[in-house]
């Protein structure tokens, strides 16, 4: 486990739409609280009133990939300053539904947008934050990557709700996004924890719990929350 300077823990959940990552946030929050940790649960884009407004624009309005990327990082800048940094400084656990990996997967791999530009925006927004050295990026200590075949994810999403503009994309788009996540995981293997999201919900939770116990993030308990 690699805590921040002040003892906070930054944990993110990533994966394509339909992978089921958000359904395990309740159990994760309960596990940390059972260990006496204070938990801040949030999401991206979003997490602050302004960032939620930008989220609505990103999810619903047509725009160029550059505009989309700028709005995502603008929301992230507010989110870090208003929510993530203060929570980590207090030594709390931040559980975030998506972070910068999603930008490289969706806008980079999915949209085909220039990843060099994304890297520049990442430096502007995330370098030297939360008490880190000026050149170091604020990143999660651990990222749970819910890996699922896009075809299965599409079946899960079918008819679930009115899709936003990303959920309405064809399967080929999500194949690119999934590969984008795989590339990020390969490049930062020590941070990523791959979760086989094709399994039943209780089996997926067991993977999460076992992996985080093995990495010293959670302690072993009997009757873990499901």
mmCIF file of C-alpha atoms in Angstrom:
data_model
loop_
_atom_site.group_PDB
_atom_site.id
_atom_site.type_symbol
_atom_site.label_atom_id
_atom_site.label_comp_id
_atom_site.label_asym_id
_atom_site.label_seq_id
_atom_site.Cartn_x
_atom_site.Cartn_y
_atom_site.Cartn_z
ATOM 1 C CA UNK A 1 0.000 0.000 0.000
ATOM 2 C CA UNK A 2 1.287 3.443 -0.914
ATOM 3 C CA UNK A 3 -0.549 6.110 1.136
ATOM 4 C CA UNK A 4 -0.368 9.824 0.527
ATOM 5 C CA UNK A 5 1.871 11.896 2.738
ATOM 6 C CA UNK A 6 -0.991 12.521 5.181
ATOM 7 C CA UNK A 7 -2.266 8.936 5.277
ATOM 8 C CA UNK A 8 -5.254 9.279 2.972
ATOM 9 C CA UNK A 9 -6.152 6.596 0.454
ATOM 10 C CA UNK A 10 -7.279 7.340 -3.100
ATOM 11 C CA UNK A 11 -9.036 4.354 -4.716
ATOM 12 C CA UNK A 12 -10.757 4.468 -8.107
ATOM 13 C CA UNK A 13 -13.093 2.137 -9.986
ATOM 14 C CA UNK A 14 -12.786 1.958 -13.767
ATOM 15 C CA UNK A 15 -14.347 0.063 -16.639
ATOM 16 C CA UNK A 16 -16.566 0.396 -19.669
ATOM 17 C CA UNK A 17 -20.253 1.199 -19.314
ATOM 18 C CA UNK A 18 -22.099 -1.912 -18.187
ATOM 19 C CA UNK A 19 -19.132 -3.486 -16.399
ATOM 20 C CA UNK A 20 -20.917 -3.201 -13.029
ATOM 21 C CA UNK A 21 -18.289 -1.234 -11.129
ATOM 22 C CA UNK A 22 -20.706 1.217 -9.481
ATOM 23 C CA UNK A 23 -22.763 -1.602 -7.943
ATOM 24 C CA UNK A 24 -19.899 -2.415 -5.556
ATOM 25 C CA UNK A 25 -19.415 1.057 -4.102
ATOM 26 C CA UNK A 26 -21.806 0.388 -1.207
ATOM 27 C CA UNK A 27 -19.885 -2.724 -0.155
ATOM 28 C CA UNK A 28 -16.524 -0.982 -0.444
ATOM 29 C CA UNK A 29 -17.717 1.970 1.603
ATOM 30 C CA UNK A 30 -19.083 -0.381 4.272
ATOM 31 C CA UNK A 31 -15.807 -2.337 4.450
ATOM 32 C CA UNK A 32 -13.731 0.790 5.008
ATOM 33 C CA UNK A 33 -16.159 2.215 7.553
ATOM 34 C CA UNK A 34 -16.096 -1.089 9.442
ATOM 35 C CA UNK A 35 -12.360 -0.505 9.851
ATOM 36 C CA UNK A 36 -12.981 2.930 11.340
ATOM 37 C CA UNK A 37 -12.073 4.895 8.196
ATOM 38 C CA UNK A 38 -13.915 7.993 7.056
ATOM 39 C CA UNK A 39 -14.996 7.582 3.430
ATOM 40 C CA UNK A 40 -15.640 10.205 0.777
ATOM 41 C CA UNK A 41 -17.537 8.697 -2.122
ATOM 42 C CA UNK A 42 -17.546 10.614 -5.383
ATOM 43 C CA UNK A 43 -17.482 10.317 -9.172
ATOM 44 C CA UNK A 44 -16.100 11.765 -12.392
ATOM 45 C CA UNK A 45 -16.995 13.796 -14.221
ATOM 46 C CA UNK A 46 -18.681 15.352 -11.203
ATOM 47 C CA UNK A 47 -18.220 15.547 -7.464
ATOM 48 C CA UNK A 48 -18.942 19.286 -7.062
ATOM 49 C CA UNK A 49 -21.910 21.411 -8.210
ATOM 50 C CA UNK A 50 -19.879 22.950 -11.037
ATOM 51 C CA UNK A 51 -18.360 19.612 -12.056
ATOM 52 C CA UNK A 52 -21.825 18.018 -12.100
ATOM 53 C CA UNK A 53 -23.015 20.768 -14.448
ATOM 54 C CA UNK A 54 -20.064 20.049 -16.732
ATOM 55 C CA UNK A 55 -20.845 16.320 -16.481
ATOM 56 C CA UNK A 56 -24.338 16.905 -17.838
ATOM 57 C CA UNK A 57 -22.899 18.774 -20.801
ATOM 58 C CA UNK A 58 -20.314 16.064 -21.517
ATOM 59 C CA UNK A 59 -22.842 13.223 -21.307
ATOM 60 C CA UNK A 60 -25.643 14.829 -23.285
ATOM 61 C CA UNK A 61 -24.421 17.523 -25.668
ATOM 62 C CA UNK A 62 -22.671 16.923 -29.013
ATOM 63 C CA UNK A 63 -19.190 18.473 -29.115
ATOM 64 C CA UNK A 64 -15.735 17.985 -30.556
ATOM 65 C CA UNK A 65 -13.335 15.591 -28.803
ATOM 66 C CA UNK A 66 -11.172 18.561 -27.783
ATOM 67 C CA UNK A 67 -14.112 20.380 -26.189
ATOM 68 C CA UNK A 68 -15.118 17.158 -24.453
ATOM 69 C CA UNK A 69 -11.602 16.644 -23.082
ATOM 70 C CA UNK A 70 -11.303 20.244 -21.897
ATOM 71 C CA UNK A 71 -14.615 20.018 -20.044
ATOM 72 C CA UNK A 72 -13.635 16.728 -18.407
ATOM 73 C CA UNK A 73 -10.347 18.161 -17.145
ATOM 74 C CA UNK A 74 -12.044 21.401 -16.040
ATOM 75 C CA UNK A 75 -14.443 19.317 -13.954
ATOM 76 C CA UNK A 76 -11.495 17.311 -12.622
ATOM 77 C CA UNK A 77 -9.628 20.455 -11.604
ATOM 78 C CA UNK A 78 -12.563 21.576 -9.449
ATOM 79 C CA UNK A 79 -13.103 18.076 -8.118
ATOM 80 C CA UNK A 80 -9.495 17.709 -6.986
ATOM 81 C CA UNK A 81 -9.388 21.145 -5.365
ATOM 82 C CA UNK A 82 -12.767 20.975 -3.646
ATOM 83 C CA UNK A 83 -13.139 17.285 -2.739
ATOM 84 C CA UNK A 84 -10.179 14.973 -3.313
ATOM 85 C CA UNK A 85 -7.276 17.047 -1.945
ATOM 86 C CA UNK A 86 -9.070 18.100 1.250
ATOM 87 C CA UNK A 87 -10.195 14.535 1.969
ATOM 88 C CA UNK A 88 -6.709 13.097 1.468
ATOM 89 C CA UNK A 89 -5.239 15.856 3.656
ATOM 90 C CA UNK A 90 -7.635 14.746 6.413
ATOM 91 C CA UNK A 91 -6.411 11.160 6.036
ATOM 92 C CA UNK A 92 -9.704 9.900 4.621
ATOM 93 C CA UNK A 93 -10.517 7.263 2.016
ATOM 94 C CA UNK A 94 -11.621 8.642 -1.353
ATOM 95 C CA UNK A 95 -13.659 6.172 -3.410
ATOM 96 C CA UNK A 96 -14.037 7.624 -6.886
ATOM 97 C CA UNK A 97 -16.127 6.192 -9.711
ATOM 98 C CA UNK A 98 -13.702 6.915 -12.605
ATOM 99 C CA UNK A 99 -10.767 9.319 -12.843
ATOM 100 C CA UNK A 100 -8.122 10.140 -15.466
ATOM 101 C CA UNK A 101 -7.830 6.563 -16.745
ATOM 102 C CA UNK A 102 -11.360 6.981 -18.089
ATOM 103 C CA UNK A 103 -10.318 10.070 -20.050
ATOM 104 C CA UNK A 104 -7.495 8.230 -21.766
ATOM 105 C CA UNK A 105 -9.802 5.251 -22.419
ATOM 106 C CA UNK A 106 -12.881 7.157 -23.631
ATOM 107 C CA UNK A 107 -11.576 10.357 -25.189
ATOM 108 C CA UNK A 108 -8.184 8.918 -26.126
ATOM 109 C CA UNK A 109 -8.784 5.343 -27.287
ATOM 110 C CA UNK A 110 -12.532 5.597 -27.861
ATOM 111 C CA UNK A 111 -12.699 8.958 -29.634
ATOM 112 C CA UNK A 112 -9.212 8.691 -31.096
ATOM 113 C CA UNK A 113 -8.193 12.022 -29.569
ATOM 114 C CA UNK A 114 -4.511 12.954 -29.287
ATOM 115 C CA UNK A 115 -3.165 11.371 -26.084
ATOM 116 C CA UNK A 116 -0.256 13.830 -26.047
ATOM 117 C CA UNK A 117 -2.791 16.631 -25.524
ATOM 118 C CA UNK A 118 -4.471 14.576 -22.789
ATOM 119 C CA UNK A 119 -1.091 14.105 -21.108
ATOM 120 C CA UNK A 120 -0.504 17.860 -21.186
ATOM 121 C CA UNK A 121 -3.905 18.510 -19.610
ATOM 122 C CA UNK A 122 -3.156 15.830 -17.036
ATOM 123 C CA UNK A 123 0.060 17.640 -16.099
ATOM 124 C CA UNK A 124 -1.716 20.988 -15.807
ATOM 125 C CA UNK A 125 -4.474 19.633 -13.580
ATOM 126 C CA UNK A 126 -2.803 16.887 -11.531
ATOM 127 C CA UNK A 127 0.864 17.803 -11.048
ATOM 128 C CA UNK A 128 2.039 18.866 -7.609
ATOM 129 C CA UNK A 129 -1.336 18.336 -5.935
ATOM 130 C CA UNK A 130 -2.221 16.977 -2.482
ATOM 131 C CA UNK A 131 1.212 17.749 -1.046
ATOM 132 C CA UNK A 132 3.070 15.904 -3.799
ATOM 133 C CA UNK A 133 6.319 17.182 -5.359
ATOM 134 C CA UNK A 134 5.795 19.652 -8.194
ATOM 135 C CA UNK A 135 6.575 17.146 -10.952
ATOM 136 C CA UNK A 136 4.534 14.261 -9.521
ATOM 137 C CA UNK A 137 0.976 13.610 -10.664
ATOM 138 C CA UNK A 138 -1.886 13.040 -8.282
ATOM 139 C CA UNK A 139 -3.042 9.513 -9.130
ATOM 140 C CA UNK A 140 -4.976 6.841 -7.246
ATOM 141 C CA UNK A 141 -2.888 4.469 -5.166
ATOM 142 C CA UNK A 142 -5.062 1.644 -6.484
ATOM 143 C CA UNK A 143 -7.465 1.300 -9.395
ATOM 144 C CA UNK A 144 -10.005 -1.506 -9.607
ATOM 145 C CA UNK A 145 -10.390 -2.215 -13.306
ATOM 146 C CA UNK A 146 -13.632 -4.051 -14.080
ATOM 147 C CA UNK A 147 -12.703 -5.909 -17.241
ATOM 148 C CA UNK A 148 -15.661 -7.094 -19.306
ATOM 149 C CA UNK A 149 -16.172 -7.946 -22.974
ATOM 150 C CA UNK A 150 -18.016 -5.064 -24.673
ATOM 151 C CA UNK A 151 -20.592 -7.467 -26.116
ATOM 152 C CA UNK A 152 -21.589 -8.624 -22.612
ATOM 153 C CA UNK A 153 -21.661 -5.050 -21.331
ATOM 154 C CA UNK A 154 -24.005 -4.078 -24.169
ATOM 155 C CA UNK A 155 -26.380 -6.903 -23.219
ATOM 156 C CA UNK A 156 -26.417 -5.702 -19.616
ATOM 157 C CA UNK A 157 -27.170 -2.116 -20.645
ATOM 158 C CA UNK A 158 -29.902 -2.985 -23.148
ATOM 159 C CA UNK A 159 -33.172 -1.573 -21.874
ATOM 160 C CA UNK A 160 -31.743 -0.634 -18.468
ATOM 161 C CA UNK A 161 -32.371 3.102 -18.911
ATOM 162 C CA UNK A 162 -32.326 5.828 -21.521
ATOM 163 C CA UNK A 163 -28.683 5.798 -22.630
ATOM 164 C CA UNK A 164 -26.460 8.865 -22.508
ATOM 165 C CA UNK A 165 -24.356 9.670 -25.565
ATOM 166 C CA UNK A 166 -21.557 7.323 -24.476
ATOM 167 C CA UNK A 167 -23.806 4.383 -23.582
ATOM 168 C CA UNK A 168 -25.442 4.786 -27.006
ATOM 169 C CA UNK A 169 -22.147 4.243 -28.829
ATOM 170 C CA UNK A 170 -21.720 1.067 -30.947
ATOM 171 C CA UNK A 171 -19.885 -1.976 -29.626
ATOM 172 C CA UNK A 172 -16.822 -1.113 -31.701
ATOM 173 C CA UNK A 173 -16.411 2.108 -29.715
ATOM 174 C CA UNK A 174 -16.362 0.123 -26.479
ATOM 175 C CA UNK A 175 -13.858 -2.323 -27.929
ATOM 176 C CA UNK A 176 -11.504 0.620 -28.367
ATOM 177 C CA UNK A 177 -12.274 1.895 -24.875
ATOM 178 C CA UNK A 178 -11.634 -1.553 -23.394
ATOM 179 C CA UNK A 179 -8.294 -1.702 -25.182
ATOM 180 C CA UNK A 180 -7.504 1.750 -23.844
ATOM 181 C CA UNK A 181 -8.046 0.482 -20.312
ATOM 182 C CA UNK A 182 -5.919 -2.591 -21.021
ATOM 183 C CA UNK A 183 -3.097 -0.371 -22.268
ATOM 184 C CA UNK A 184 -3.291 1.813 -19.155
ATOM 185 C CA UNK A 185 -3.215 -1.271 -16.939
ATOM 186 C CA UNK A 186 -0.159 -2.627 -18.732
ATOM 187 C CA UNK A 187 1.641 0.704 -18.393
ATOM 188 C CA UNK A 188 0.923 0.978 -14.642
ATOM 189 C CA UNK A 189 0.569 -2.631 -13.518
ATOM 190 C CA UNK A 190 1.393 -1.964 -9.857
ATOM 191 C CA UNK A 191 -1.582 0.390 -9.520
ATOM 192 C CA UNK A 192 -4.195 -1.570 -11.454
ATOM 193 C CA UNK A 193 -6.144 -4.463 -9.981
ATOM 194 C CA UNK A 194 -7.909 -6.401 -12.729
ATOM 195 C CA UNK A 195 -11.363 -7.654 -11.778
ATOM 196 C CA UNK A 196 -13.071 -10.254 -13.973
ATOM 197 C CA UNK A 197 -16.441 -8.528 -14.243
ATOM 198 C CA UNK A 198 -18.031 -11.380 -16.221
ATOM 199 C CA UNK A 199 -18.607 -13.385 -13.038
ATOM 200 C CA UNK A 200 -21.638 -13.283 -10.758
ATOM 201 C CA UNK A 201 -21.943 -10.258 -8.485
ATOM 202 C CA UNK A 202 -20.894 -12.059 -5.298
ATOM 203 C CA UNK A 203 -17.888 -13.570 -7.069
ATOM 204 C CA UNK A 204 -16.878 -10.142 -8.361
ATOM 205 C CA UNK A 205 -17.102 -8.762 -4.831
ATOM 206 C CA UNK A 206 -14.952 -11.599 -3.534
ATOM 207 C CA UNK A 207 -12.273 -10.728 -6.108
ATOM 208 C CA UNK A 208 -12.319 -7.109 -4.935
ATOM 209 C CA UNK A 209 -12.139 -7.977 -1.255
ATOM 210 C CA UNK A 210 -9.412 -10.579 -1.708
ATOM 211 C CA UNK A 211 -7.294 -8.291 -3.873
ATOM 212 C CA UNK A 212 -7.479 -5.342 -1.490
ATOM 213 C CA UNK A 213 -6.728 -7.537 1.540
ATOM 214 C CA UNK A 214 -3.702 -8.965 -0.282
ATOM 215 C CA UNK A 215 -2.429 -5.438 -0.949
ATOM 216 C CA UNK A 216 -2.887 -4.327 2.645
ATOM 217 C CA UNK A 217 -5.649 -1.862 1.806
ATOM 218 C CA UNK A 218 -8.272 -3.792 3.773
ATOM 219 C CA UNK A 219 -7.865 -6.073 6.761
ATOM 220 C CA UNK A 220 -9.159 -9.632 6.702
ATOM 221 C CA UNK A 221 -12.552 -9.907 8.384
ATOM 222 C CA UNK A 222 -15.205 -12.538 8.675
ATOM 223 C CA UNK A 223 -18.568 -11.959 6.996
ATOM 224 C CA UNK A 224 -17.463 -9.098 4.743
ATOM 225 C CA UNK A 225 -20.204 -6.878 3.366
ATOM 226 C CA UNK A 226 -21.836 -8.073 0.174
#
